[in-house]
Amino acid sequence: MAPLKFCANISWLFTELPDLSQRIYAAASAGFQAVEAAWLYDTDLQELQRAREATGVEVVLINTPPGDVNAGELGLGAVPGREAEFRQGLDQALKYAKALNCRRIHLMAGRVPVGTNRMAVAKEMEAIFIQNLNYAADILSKEGVTGLIEPINTRITDPRYFLDSPHQAAGILGEAREAKHQTANGHLSLANNGWKPDTKHTQVFSHNWSCSDCSGSRQE
């Protein structure tokens, strides 16, 4: 088994520093050789580039934009009627990824809309997600970037998140690849939860950890 490689998630670590570029320096000082970030789009891209180049820290993963956070959104990949915004967000994420030499983008599925029954919209949201994943696969494959999807626990972490199990994620990936006649292979993989060979990135998290702990994410 290859040695584990850990990165610091600077969205949740070093939060005493307001700017993500500052957190890259802090992560490097703490001994991390790599970082990931949920959303870094409020941080000046040139400042992020300077921090990465000055420290030699690798940026291994970023997320697509969450949408309207004030309205309770957490990604748009599977959300009905938001396909155009998802594609705009993908363009923005790819711009940042290319500038930071980041080779992984988490394509966030998003939440079941408020006031909507999960079972009633499941098929529609799955179809939209597959469509958006196939679109992303075409774009990312040209740039050498891997798109990741991540199930989020709906029992504790986020009750309304659409993608809530490794089995569901694997099924969606299978349908996306079948729809693309395998052209998506290698460009859409599963993040988190230790799911077989497709797992490219595993997150380790605890509310009780502090920045002084050896905490972060495992990179495959």
mmCIF file of the C-alpha atoms, coordinates in Angstrom:
data_MODEL
# 
_entry.id   MODEL 
# 
loop_
_atom_site.group_PDB 
_atom_site.id 
_atom_site.type_symbol 
_atom_site.label_atom_id 
_atom_site.label_alt_id 
_atom_site.label_comp_id 
_atom_site.label_asym_id 
_atom_site.label_entity_id 
_atom_site.label_seq_id 
_atom_site.pdbx_PDB_ins_code 
_atom_site.Cartn_x 
_atom_site.Cartn_y 
_atom_site.Cartn_z 
_atom_site.occupancy 
_atom_site.B_iso_or_equiv 
_atom_site.pdbx_formal_charge 
_atom_site.auth_seq_id 
_atom_site.auth_comp_id 
_atom_site.auth_asym_id 
_atom_site.auth_atom_id 
_atom_site.pdbx_PDB_model_num 
ATOM 1   C CA . MET A 1 1   ? 0.000   0.000  0.000   1.00 0.00 ? 1   MET A CA 1 
ATOM 2   C CA . ALA A 1 2   ? 1.327   3.425  -0.952  1.00 0.00 ? 2   ALA A CA 1 
ATOM 3   C CA . PRO A 1 3   ? 1.972   5.902  1.890   1.00 0.00 ? 3   PRO A CA 1 
ATOM 4   C CA . LEU A 1 4   ? -0.982  8.120  2.752   1.00 0.00 ? 4   LEU A CA 1 
ATOM 5   C CA . LYS A 1 5   ? -0.747  11.742 1.639   1.00 0.00 ? 5   LYS A CA 1 
ATOM 6   C CA . PHE A 1 6   ? -2.679  14.315 3.657   1.00 0.00 ? 6   PHE A CA 1 
ATOM 7   C CA . CYS A 1 7   ? -3.800  17.817 2.786   1.00 0.00 ? 7   CYS A CA 1 
ATOM 8   C CA . ALA A 1 8   ? -5.293  20.570 4.927   1.00 0.00 ? 8   ALA A CA 1 
ATOM 9   C CA . ASN A 1 9   ? -8.795  21.770 4.153   1.00 0.00 ? 9   ASN A CA 1 
ATOM 10  C CA . ILE A 1 10  ? -8.254  25.506 4.525   1.00 0.00 ? 10  ILE A CA 1 
ATOM 11  C CA . SER A 1 11  ? -11.971 26.212 4.497   1.00 0.00 ? 11  SER A CA 1 
ATOM 12  C CA . TRP A 1 12  ? -12.203 24.607 7.954   1.00 0.00 ? 12  TRP A CA 1 
ATOM 13  C CA . LEU A 1 13  ? -8.644  24.928 9.271   1.00 0.00 ? 13  LEU A CA 1 
ATOM 14  C CA . PHE A 1 14  ? -6.699  28.072 10.234  1.00 0.00 ? 14  PHE A CA 1 
ATOM 15  C CA . THR A 1 15  ? -9.977  29.989 10.406  1.00 0.00 ? 15  THR A CA 1 
ATOM 16  C CA . GLU A 1 16  ? -8.356  32.601 12.667  1.00 0.00 ? 16  GLU A CA 1 
ATOM 17  C CA . LEU A 1 17  ? -6.967  33.950 9.380   1.00 0.00 ? 17  LEU A CA 1 
ATOM 18  C CA . PRO A 1 18  ? -9.647  35.665 7.278   1.00 0.00 ? 18  PRO A CA 1 
ATOM 19  C CA . ASP A 1 19  ? -8.029  35.189 3.884   1.00 0.00 ? 19  ASP A CA 1 
ATOM 20  C CA . LEU A 1 20  ? -7.508  31.809 2.204   1.00 0.00 ? 20  LEU A CA 1 
ATOM 21  C CA . SER A 1 21  ? -4.183  32.872 0.745   1.00 0.00 ? 21  SER A CA 1 
ATOM 22  C CA . GLN A 1 22  ? -2.966  33.481 4.313   1.00 0.00 ? 22  GLN A CA 1 
ATOM 23  C CA . ARG A 1 23  ? -4.183  30.018 5.267   1.00 0.00 ? 23  ARG A CA 1 
ATOM 24  C CA . ILE A 1 24  ? -2.010  28.486 2.544   1.00 0.00 ? 24  ILE A CA 1 
ATOM 25  C CA . TYR A 1 25  ? 1.026   30.013 4.271   1.00 0.00 ? 25  TYR A CA 1 
ATOM 26  C CA . ALA A 1 26  ? -0.247  28.734 7.626   1.00 0.00 ? 26  ALA A CA 1 
ATOM 27  C CA . ALA A 1 27  ? -0.746  25.224 6.246   1.00 0.00 ? 27  ALA A CA 1 
ATOM 28  C CA . ALA A 1 28  ? 2.786   25.223 4.879   1.00 0.00 ? 28  ALA A CA 1 
ATOM 29  C CA . SER A 1 29  ? 4.153   26.392 8.243   1.00 0.00 ? 29  SER A CA 1 
ATOM 30  C CA . ALA A 1 30  ? 2.247   23.542 9.924   1.00 0.00 ? 30  ALA A CA 1 
ATOM 31  C CA . GLY A 1 31  ? 3.986   21.042 7.664   1.00 0.00 ? 31  GLY A CA 1 
ATOM 32  C CA . PHE A 1 32  ? 1.292   20.386 5.066   1.00 0.00 ? 32  PHE A CA 1 
ATOM 33  C CA . GLN A 1 33  ? 2.469   19.965 1.508   1.00 0.00 ? 33  GLN A CA 1 
ATOM 34  C CA . ALA A 1 34  ? -1.022  20.219 0.021   1.00 0.00 ? 34  ALA A CA 1 
ATOM 35  C CA . VAL A 1 35  ? -4.330  21.978 0.657   1.00 0.00 ? 35  VAL A CA 1 
ATOM 36  C CA . GLU A 1 36  ? -7.922  21.840 -0.531  1.00 0.00 ? 36  GLU A CA 1 
ATOM 37  C CA . ALA A 1 37  ? -10.680 24.431 -0.257  1.00 0.00 ? 37  ALA A CA 1 
ATOM 38  C CA . ALA A 1 38  ? -14.436 24.331 -0.527  1.00 0.00 ? 38  ALA A CA 1 
ATOM 39  C CA . TRP A 1 39  ? -14.964 27.763 -2.064  1.00 0.00 ? 39  TRP A CA 1 
ATOM 40  C CA . LEU A 1 40  ? -12.167 30.232 -2.653  1.00 0.00 ? 40  LEU A CA 1 
ATOM 41  C CA . TYR A 1 41  ? -13.921 32.540 -5.102  1.00 0.00 ? 41  TYR A CA 1 
ATOM 42  C CA . ASP A 1 42  ? -14.043 35.489 -2.682  1.00 0.00 ? 42  ASP A CA 1 
ATOM 43  C CA . THR A 1 43  ? -10.228 35.437 -2.505  1.00 0.00 ? 43  THR A CA 1 
ATOM 44  C CA . ASP A 1 44  ? -8.141  37.258 -5.087  1.00 0.00 ? 44  ASP A CA 1 
ATOM 45  C CA . LEU A 1 45  ? -6.839  34.693 -7.553  1.00 0.00 ? 45  LEU A CA 1 
ATOM 46  C CA . GLN A 1 46  ? -3.446  36.363 -7.907  1.00 0.00 ? 46  GLN A CA 1 
ATOM 47  C CA . GLU A 1 47  ? -2.977  36.302 -4.136  1.00 0.00 ? 47  GLU A CA 1 
ATOM 48  C CA . LEU A 1 48  ? -3.767  32.601 -4.123  1.00 0.00 ? 48  LEU A CA 1 
ATOM 49  C CA . GLN A 1 49  ? -1.286  32.025 -6.935  1.00 0.00 ? 49  GLN A CA 1 
ATOM 50  C CA . ARG A 1 50  ? 1.430   33.939 -5.092  1.00 0.00 ? 50  ARG A CA 1 
ATOM 51  C CA . ALA A 1 51  ? 0.826   31.966 -1.902  1.00 0.00 ? 51  ALA A CA 1 
ATOM 52  C CA . ARG A 1 52  ? 0.950   28.648 -3.745  1.00 0.00 ? 52  ARG A CA 1 
ATOM 53  C CA . GLU A 1 53  ? 4.121   29.555 -5.609  1.00 0.00 ? 53  GLU A CA 1 
ATOM 54  C CA . ALA A 1 54  ? 5.856   30.991 -2.546  1.00 0.00 ? 54  ALA A CA 1 
ATOM 55  C CA . THR A 1 55  ? 5.152   27.951 -0.368  1.00 0.00 ? 55  THR A CA 1 
ATOM 56  C CA . GLY A 1 56  ? 5.273   25.179 -2.974  1.00 0.00 ? 56  GLY A CA 1 
ATOM 57  C CA . VAL A 1 57  ? 2.021   23.867 -1.493  1.00 0.00 ? 57  VAL A CA 1 
ATOM 58  C CA . GLU A 1 58  ? -0.123  21.897 -3.942  1.00 0.00 ? 58  GLU A CA 1 
ATOM 59  C CA . VAL A 1 59  ? -3.810  22.755 -4.308  1.00 0.00 ? 59  VAL A CA 1 
ATOM 60  C CA . VAL A 1 60  ? -5.376  19.321 -4.775  1.00 0.00 ? 60  VAL A CA 1 
ATOM 61  C CA . LEU A 1 61  ? -9.129  20.019 -4.760  1.00 0.00 ? 61  LEU A CA 1 
ATOM 62  C CA . ILE A 1 62  ? -11.658 22.829 -5.049  1.00 0.00 ? 62  ILE A CA 1 
ATOM 63  C CA . ASN A 1 63  ? -15.467 22.777 -5.228  1.00 0.00 ? 63  ASN A CA 1 
ATOM 64  C CA . THR A 1 64  ? -17.780 24.216 -7.824  1.00 0.00 ? 64  THR A CA 1 
ATOM 65  C CA . PRO A 1 65  ? -19.567 27.337 -6.497  1.00 0.00 ? 65  PRO A CA 1 
ATOM 66  C CA . PRO A 1 66  ? -22.401 26.631 -4.041  1.00 0.00 ? 66  PRO A CA 1 
ATOM 67  C CA . GLY A 1 67  ? -24.981 28.912 -5.623  1.00 0.00 ? 67  GLY A CA 1 
ATOM 68  C CA . ASP A 1 68  ? -26.946 31.285 -3.387  1.00 0.00 ? 68  ASP A CA 1 
ATOM 69  C CA . VAL A 1 69  ? -25.717 30.441 0.102   1.00 0.00 ? 69  VAL A CA 1 
ATOM 70  C CA . ASN A 1 70  ? -28.134 32.939 1.670   1.00 0.00 ? 70  ASN A CA 1 
ATOM 71  C CA . ALA A 1 71  ? -30.986 30.967 0.096   1.00 0.00 ? 71  ALA A CA 1 
ATOM 72  C CA . GLY A 1 72  ? -29.626 27.725 1.530   1.00 0.00 ? 72  GLY A CA 1 
ATOM 73  C CA . GLU A 1 73  ? -28.031 26.357 -1.649  1.00 0.00 ? 73  GLU A CA 1 
ATOM 74  C CA . LEU A 1 74  ? -25.046 24.005 -1.538  1.00 0.00 ? 74  LEU A CA 1 
ATOM 75  C CA . GLY A 1 75  ? -24.198 23.253 -5.142  1.00 0.00 ? 75  GLY A CA 1 
ATOM 76  C CA . LEU A 1 76  ? -26.286 23.196 -8.304  1.00 0.00 ? 76  LEU A CA 1 
ATOM 77  C CA . GLY A 1 77  ? -25.357 20.009 -10.166 1.00 0.00 ? 77  GLY A CA 1 
ATOM 78  C CA . ALA A 1 78  ? -28.677 18.222 -9.605  1.00 0.00 ? 78  ALA A CA 1 
ATOM 79  C CA . VAL A 1 79  ? -30.961 21.186 -8.938  1.00 0.00 ? 79  VAL A CA 1 
ATOM 80  C CA . PRO A 1 80  ? -33.873 21.568 -11.391 1.00 0.00 ? 80  PRO A CA 1 
ATOM 81  C CA . GLY A 1 81  ? -33.824 24.737 -13.453 1.00 0.00 ? 81  GLY A CA 1 
ATOM 82  C CA . ARG A 1 82  ? -30.263 25.708 -12.489 1.00 0.00 ? 82  ARG A CA 1 
ATOM 83  C CA . GLU A 1 83  ? -28.374 24.039 -15.333 1.00 0.00 ? 83  GLU A CA 1 
ATOM 84  C CA . ALA A 1 84  ? -27.103 27.316 -16.796 1.00 0.00 ? 84  ALA A CA 1 
ATOM 85  C CA . GLU A 1 85  ? -25.799 28.483 -13.420 1.00 0.00 ? 85  GLU A CA 1 
ATOM 86  C CA . PHE A 1 86  ? -24.076 25.146 -12.875 1.00 0.00 ? 86  PHE A CA 1 
ATOM 87  C CA . ARG A 1 87  ? -22.227 25.537 -16.183 1.00 0.00 ? 87  ARG A CA 1 
ATOM 88  C CA . GLN A 1 88  ? -21.238 29.099 -15.339 1.00 0.00 ? 88  GLN A CA 1 
ATOM 89  C CA . GLY A 1 89  ? -19.943 27.875 -11.987 1.00 0.00 ? 89  GLY A CA 1 
ATOM 90  C CA . LEU A 1 90  ? -18.001 25.094 -13.675 1.00 0.00 ? 90  LEU A CA 1 
ATOM 91  C CA . ASP A 1 91  ? -16.310 27.676 -15.896 1.00 0.00 ? 91  ASP A CA 1 
ATOM 92  C CA . GLN A 1 92  ? -15.351 29.705 -12.830 1.00 0.00 ? 92  GLN A CA 1 
ATOM 93  C CA . ALA A 1 93  ? -14.048 26.645 -10.980 1.00 0.00 ? 93  ALA A CA 1 
ATOM 94  C CA . LEU A 1 94  ? -11.999 25.603 -13.998 1.00 0.00 ? 94  LEU A CA 1 
ATOM 95  C CA . LYS A 1 95  ? -10.501 29.097 -14.266 1.00 0.00 ? 95  LYS A CA 1 
ATOM 96  C CA . TYR A 1 96  ? -9.309  28.869 -10.659 1.00 0.00 ? 96  TYR A CA 1 
ATOM 97  C CA . ALA A 1 97  ? -8.190  25.268 -11.021 1.00 0.00 ? 97  ALA A CA 1 
ATOM 98  C CA . LYS A 1 98  ? -6.060  26.020 -14.077 1.00 0.00 ? 98  LYS A CA 1 
ATOM 99  C CA . ALA A 1 99  ? -4.505  29.083 -12.454 1.00 0.00 ? 99  ALA A CA 1 
ATOM 100 C CA . LEU A 1 100 ? -3.642  27.087 -9.315  1.00 0.00 ? 100 LEU A CA 1 
ATOM 101 C CA . ASN A 1 101 ? -2.619  23.921 -11.175 1.00 0.00 ? 101 ASN A CA 1 
ATOM 102 C CA . CYS A 1 102 ? -5.379  22.042 -9.332  1.00 0.00 ? 102 CYS A CA 1 
ATOM 103 C CA . ARG A 1 103 ? -6.343  18.753 -10.991 1.00 0.00 ? 103 ARG A CA 1 
ATOM 104 C CA . ARG A 1 104 ? -9.545  17.913 -9.102  1.00 0.00 ? 104 ARG A CA 1 
ATOM 105 C CA . ILE A 1 105 ? -12.889 19.701 -8.946  1.00 0.00 ? 105 ILE A CA 1 
ATOM 106 C CA . HIS A 1 106 ? -15.738 18.548 -6.711  1.00 0.00 ? 106 HIS A CA 1 
ATOM 107 C CA . LEU A 1 107 ? -18.935 18.863 -8.766  1.00 0.00 ? 107 LEU A CA 1 
ATOM 108 C CA . MET A 1 108 ? -21.449 19.589 -6.035  1.00 0.00 ? 108 MET A CA 1 
ATOM 109 C CA . ALA A 1 109 ? -24.856 17.970 -6.471  1.00 0.00 ? 109 ALA A CA 1 
ATOM 110 C CA . GLY A 1 110 ? -26.779 20.399 -4.287  1.00 0.00 ? 110 GLY A CA 1 
ATOM 111 C CA . ARG A 1 111 ? -29.773 20.140 -2.012  1.00 0.00 ? 111 ARG A CA 1 
ATOM 112 C CA . VAL A 1 112 ? -33.322 18.993 -2.569  1.00 0.00 ? 112 VAL A CA 1 
ATOM 113 C CA . PRO A 1 113 ? -35.292 22.266 -2.975  1.00 0.00 ? 113 PRO A CA 1 
ATOM 114 C CA . VAL A 1 114 ? -37.074 23.529 0.137   1.00 0.00 ? 114 VAL A CA 1 
ATOM 115 C CA . GLY A 1 115 ? -40.665 22.380 0.361   1.00 0.00 ? 115 GLY A CA 1 
ATOM 116 C CA . THR A 1 116 ? -40.078 19.532 -2.082  1.00 0.00 ? 116 THR A CA 1 
ATOM 117 C CA . ASN A 1 117 ? -40.403 15.841 -1.271  1.00 0.00 ? 117 ASN A CA 1 
ATOM 118 C CA . ARG A 1 118 ? -37.127 14.010 -1.951  1.00 0.00 ? 118 ARG A CA 1 
ATOM 119 C CA . MET A 1 119 ? -38.823 10.955 -3.432  1.00 0.00 ? 119 MET A CA 1 
ATOM 120 C CA . ALA A 1 120 ? -41.013 13.073 -5.703  1.00 0.00 ? 120 ALA A CA 1 
ATOM 121 C CA . VAL A 1 121 ? -38.067 14.812 -7.366  1.00 0.00 ? 121 VAL A CA 1 
ATOM 122 C CA . ALA A 1 122 ? -35.415 12.075 -7.124  1.00 0.00 ? 122 ALA A CA 1 
ATOM 123 C CA . LYS A 1 123 ? -35.690 10.890 -10.735 1.00 0.00 ? 123 LYS A CA 1 
ATOM 124 C CA . GLU A 1 124 ? -35.676 14.429 -12.131 1.00 0.00 ? 124 GLU A CA 1 
ATOM 125 C CA . MET A 1 125 ? -32.687 15.466 -10.024 1.00 0.00 ? 125 MET A CA 1 
ATOM 126 C CA . GLU A 1 126 ? -30.779 12.328 -10.957 1.00 0.00 ? 126 GLU A CA 1 
ATOM 127 C CA . ALA A 1 127 ? -31.374 12.945 -14.670 1.00 0.00 ? 127 ALA A CA 1 
ATOM 128 C CA . ILE A 1 128 ? -30.224 16.558 -14.360 1.00 0.00 ? 128 ILE A CA 1 
ATOM 129 C CA . PHE A 1 129 ? -27.139 15.507 -12.406 1.00 0.00 ? 129 PHE A CA 1 
ATOM 130 C CA . ILE A 1 130 ? -26.185 12.915 -15.027 1.00 0.00 ? 130 ILE A CA 1 
ATOM 131 C CA . GLN A 1 131 ? -26.657 15.480 -17.773 1.00 0.00 ? 131 GLN A CA 1 
ATOM 132 C CA . ASN A 1 132 ? -24.468 17.999 -15.953 1.00 0.00 ? 132 ASN A CA 1 
ATOM 133 C CA . LEU A 1 133 ? -21.816 15.377 -15.155 1.00 0.00 ? 133 LEU A CA 1 
ATOM 134 C CA . ASN A 1 134 ? -21.576 14.414 -18.803 1.00 0.00 ? 134 ASN A CA 1 
ATOM 135 C CA . TYR A 1 135 ? -21.258 18.066 -19.775 1.00 0.00 ? 135 TYR A CA 1 
ATOM 136 C CA . ALA A 1 136 ? -18.535 18.526 -17.147 1.00 0.00 ? 136 ALA A CA 1 
ATOM 137 C CA . ALA A 1 137 ? -16.705 15.399 -18.293 1.00 0.00 ? 137 ALA A CA 1 
ATOM 138 C CA . ASP A 1 138 ? -16.414 16.788 -21.824 1.00 0.00 ? 138 ASP A CA 1 
ATOM 139 C CA . ILE A 1 139 ? -15.039 20.092 -20.538 1.00 0.00 ? 139 ILE A CA 1 
ATOM 140 C CA . LEU A 1 140 ? -12.696 18.691 -17.884 1.00 0.00 ? 140 LEU A CA 1 
ATOM 141 C CA . SER A 1 141 ? -11.246 15.938 -20.056 1.00 0.00 ? 141 SER A CA 1 
ATOM 142 C CA . LYS A 1 142 ? -9.854  18.593 -22.412 1.00 0.00 ? 142 LYS A CA 1 
ATOM 143 C CA . GLU A 1 143 ? -8.054  20.236 -19.488 1.00 0.00 ? 143 GLU A CA 1 
ATOM 144 C CA . GLY A 1 144 ? -6.724  17.117 -17.760 1.00 0.00 ? 144 GLY A CA 1 
ATOM 145 C CA . VAL A 1 145 ? -8.888  17.773 -14.704 1.00 0.00 ? 145 VAL A CA 1 
ATOM 146 C CA . THR A 1 146 ? -10.799 15.083 -12.801 1.00 0.00 ? 146 THR A CA 1 
ATOM 147 C CA . GLY A 1 147 ? -14.351 15.791 -11.653 1.00 0.00 ? 147 GLY A CA 1 
ATOM 148 C CA . LEU A 1 148 ? -15.300 14.300 -8.302  1.00 0.00 ? 148 LEU A CA 1 
ATOM 149 C CA . ILE A 1 149 ? -18.703 13.745 -6.730  1.00 0.00 ? 149 ILE A CA 1 
ATOM 150 C CA . GLU A 1 150 ? -19.155 13.341 -2.993  1.00 0.00 ? 150 GLU A CA 1 
ATOM 151 C CA . PRO A 1 151 ? -22.014 11.741 -1.031  1.00 0.00 ? 151 PRO A CA 1 
ATOM 152 C CA . ILE A 1 152 ? -22.903 13.690 2.113   1.00 0.00 ? 152 ILE A CA 1 
ATOM 153 C CA . ASN A 1 153 ? -24.532 12.055 5.135   1.00 0.00 ? 153 ASN A CA 1 
ATOM 154 C CA . THR A 1 154 ? -28.161 13.213 5.321   1.00 0.00 ? 154 THR A CA 1 
ATOM 155 C CA . ARG A 1 155 ? -28.776 11.750 8.780   1.00 0.00 ? 155 ARG A CA 1 
ATOM 156 C CA . ILE A 1 156 ? -26.369 14.081 10.556  1.00 0.00 ? 156 ILE A CA 1 
ATOM 157 C CA . THR A 1 157 ? -24.484 16.419 8.241   1.00 0.00 ? 157 THR A CA 1 
ATOM 158 C CA . ASP A 1 158 ? -26.983 17.761 5.709   1.00 0.00 ? 158 ASP A CA 1 
ATOM 159 C CA . PRO A 1 159 ? -30.540 16.335 5.656   1.00 0.00 ? 159 PRO A CA 1 
ATOM 160 C CA . ARG A 1 160 ? -31.431 17.898 2.293   1.00 0.00 ? 160 ARG A CA 1 
ATOM 161 C CA . TYR A 1 161 ? -28.313 17.059 0.267   1.00 0.00 ? 161 TYR A CA 1 
ATOM 162 C CA . PHE A 1 162 ? -29.302 15.100 -2.831  1.00 0.00 ? 162 PHE A CA 1 
ATOM 163 C CA . LEU A 1 163 ? -26.316 12.744 -3.104  1.00 0.00 ? 163 LEU A CA 1 
ATOM 164 C CA . ASP A 1 164 ? -26.409 10.851 0.174   1.00 0.00 ? 164 ASP A CA 1 
ATOM 165 C CA . SER A 1 165 ? -24.723 7.458  -0.220  1.00 0.00 ? 165 SER A CA 1 
ATOM 166 C CA . PRO A 1 166 ? -21.786 5.787  -1.995  1.00 0.00 ? 166 PRO A CA 1 
ATOM 167 C CA . HIS A 1 167 ? -24.227 3.362  -3.635  1.00 0.00 ? 167 HIS A CA 1 
ATOM 168 C CA . GLN A 1 168 ? -26.272 6.203  -5.115  1.00 0.00 ? 168 GLN A CA 1 
ATOM 169 C CA . ALA A 1 169 ? -23.103 7.958  -6.310  1.00 0.00 ? 169 ALA A CA 1 
ATOM 170 C CA . ALA A 1 170 ? -21.715 4.808  -7.911  1.00 0.00 ? 170 ALA A CA 1 
ATOM 171 C CA . GLY A 1 171 ? -25.018 4.206  -9.703  1.00 0.00 ? 171 GLY A CA 1 
ATOM 172 C CA . ILE A 1 172 ? -25.096 7.750  -11.048 1.00 0.00 ? 172 ILE A CA 1 
ATOM 173 C CA . LEU A 1 173 ? -21.493 7.492  -12.239 1.00 0.00 ? 173 LEU A CA 1 
ATOM 174 C CA . GLY A 1 174 ? -22.345 4.233  -13.967 1.00 0.00 ? 174 GLY A CA 1 
ATOM 175 C CA . GLU A 1 175 ? -25.280 5.804  -15.783 1.00 0.00 ? 175 GLU A CA 1 
ATOM 176 C CA . ALA A 1 176 ? -23.233 8.851  -16.737 1.00 0.00 ? 176 ALA A CA 1 
ATOM 177 C CA . ARG A 1 177 ? -20.481 6.700  -18.199 1.00 0.00 ? 177 ARG A CA 1 
ATOM 178 C CA . GLU A 1 178 ? -22.974 4.526  -20.057 1.00 0.00 ? 178 GLU A CA 1 
ATOM 179 C CA . ALA A 1 179 ? -24.644 7.600  -21.511 1.00 0.00 ? 179 ALA A CA 1 
ATOM 180 C CA . LYS A 1 180 ? -21.264 8.871  -22.691 1.00 0.00 ? 180 LYS A CA 1 
ATOM 181 C CA . HIS A 1 181 ? -20.227 5.476  -24.092 1.00 0.00 ? 181 HIS A CA 1 
ATOM 182 C CA . GLN A 1 182 ? -17.351 5.372  -21.625 1.00 0.00 ? 182 GLN A CA 1 
ATOM 183 C CA . THR A 1 183 ? -15.866 8.731  -22.699 1.00 0.00 ? 183 THR A CA 1 
ATOM 184 C CA . ALA A 1 184 ? -16.264 9.988  -19.152 1.00 0.00 ? 184 ALA A CA 1 
ATOM 185 C CA . ASN A 1 185 ? -14.020 7.251  -17.770 1.00 0.00 ? 185 ASN A CA 1 
ATOM 186 C CA . GLY A 1 186 ? -11.150 8.675  -15.802 1.00 0.00 ? 186 GLY A CA 1 
ATOM 187 C CA . HIS A 1 187 ? -12.714 12.113 -15.568 1.00 0.00 ? 187 HIS A CA 1 
ATOM 188 C CA . LEU A 1 188 ? -15.560 11.461 -13.147 1.00 0.00 ? 188 LEU A CA 1 
ATOM 189 C CA . SER A 1 189 ? -14.693 9.648  -9.951  1.00 0.00 ? 189 SER A CA 1 
ATOM 190 C CA . LEU A 1 190 ? -16.112 9.214  -6.494  1.00 0.00 ? 190 LEU A CA 1 
ATOM 191 C CA . ALA A 1 191 ? -14.860 11.267 -3.575  1.00 0.00 ? 191 ALA A CA 1 
ATOM 192 C CA . ASN A 1 192 ? -15.108 10.129 0.031   1.00 0.00 ? 192 ASN A CA 1 
ATOM 193 C CA . ASN A 1 193 ? -16.390 7.072  1.909   1.00 0.00 ? 193 ASN A CA 1 
ATOM 194 C CA . GLY A 1 194 ? -13.760 4.618  0.660   1.00 0.00 ? 194 GLY A CA 1 
ATOM 195 C CA . TRP A 1 195 ? -15.751 3.361  -2.301  1.00 0.00 ? 195 TRP A CA 1 
ATOM 196 C CA . LYS A 1 196 ? -13.692 0.828  -4.296  1.00 0.00 ? 196 LYS A CA 1 
ATOM 197 C CA . PRO A 1 197 ? -11.173 1.830  -6.999  1.00 0.00 ? 197 PRO A CA 1 
ATOM 198 C CA . ASP A 1 198 ? -13.004 4.976  -8.097  1.00 0.00 ? 198 ASP A CA 1 
ATOM 199 C CA . THR A 1 199 ? -12.185 6.787  -4.867  1.00 0.00 ? 199 THR A CA 1 
ATOM 200 C CA . LYS A 1 200 ? -9.717  9.595  -5.584  1.00 0.00 ? 200 LYS A CA 1 
ATOM 201 C CA . HIS A 1 201 ? -10.010 11.684 -2.442  1.00 0.00 ? 201 HIS A CA 1 
ATOM 202 C CA . THR A 1 202 ? -11.125 10.822 1.086   1.00 0.00 ? 202 THR A CA 1 
ATOM 203 C CA . GLN A 1 203 ? -12.065 13.417 3.686   1.00 0.00 ? 203 GLN A CA 1 
ATOM 204 C CA . VAL A 1 204 ? -11.388 12.943 7.393   1.00 0.00 ? 204 VAL A CA 1 
ATOM 205 C CA . PHE A 1 205 ? -13.223 15.329 9.670   1.00 0.00 ? 205 PHE A CA 1 
ATOM 206 C CA . SER A 1 206 ? -14.085 15.899 13.300  1.00 0.00 ? 206 SER A CA 1 
ATOM 207 C CA . HIS A 1 207 ? -15.653 18.889 15.025  1.00 0.00 ? 207 HIS A CA 1 
ATOM 208 C CA . ASN A 1 208 ? -13.220 18.332 17.885  1.00 0.00 ? 208 ASN A CA 1 
ATOM 209 C CA . TRP A 1 209 ? -10.038 18.803 15.866  1.00 0.00 ? 209 TRP A CA 1 
ATOM 210 C CA . SER A 1 210 ? -8.087  22.031 15.980  1.00 0.00 ? 210 SER A CA 1 
ATOM 211 C CA . CYS A 1 211 ? -5.485  23.479 13.664  1.00 0.00 ? 211 CYS A CA 1 
ATOM 212 C CA . SER A 1 212 ? -2.728  22.018 15.819  1.00 0.00 ? 212 SER A CA 1 
ATOM 213 C CA . ASP A 1 213 ? -3.961  18.491 15.114  1.00 0.00 ? 213 ASP A CA 1 
ATOM 214 C CA . CYS A 1 214 ? -2.813  16.438 12.158  1.00 0.00 ? 214 CYS A CA 1 
ATOM 215 C CA . SER A 1 215 ? -6.102  16.835 10.341  1.00 0.00 ? 215 SER A CA 1 
ATOM 216 C CA . GLY A 1 216 ? -7.120  17.192 6.748   1.00 0.00 ? 216 GLY A CA 1 
ATOM 217 C CA . SER A 1 217 ? -7.924  14.955 3.791   1.00 0.00 ? 217 SER A CA 1 
ATOM 218 C CA . ARG A 1 218 ? -6.380  11.884 2.295   1.00 0.00 ? 218 ARG A CA 1 
ATOM 219 C CA . GLN A 1 219 ? -5.419  12.098 -1.342  1.00 0.00 ? 219 GLN A CA 1 
ATOM 220 C CA . GLU A 1 220 ? -5.344  8.972  -3.537  1.00 0.00 ? 220 GLU A CA 1 
# 
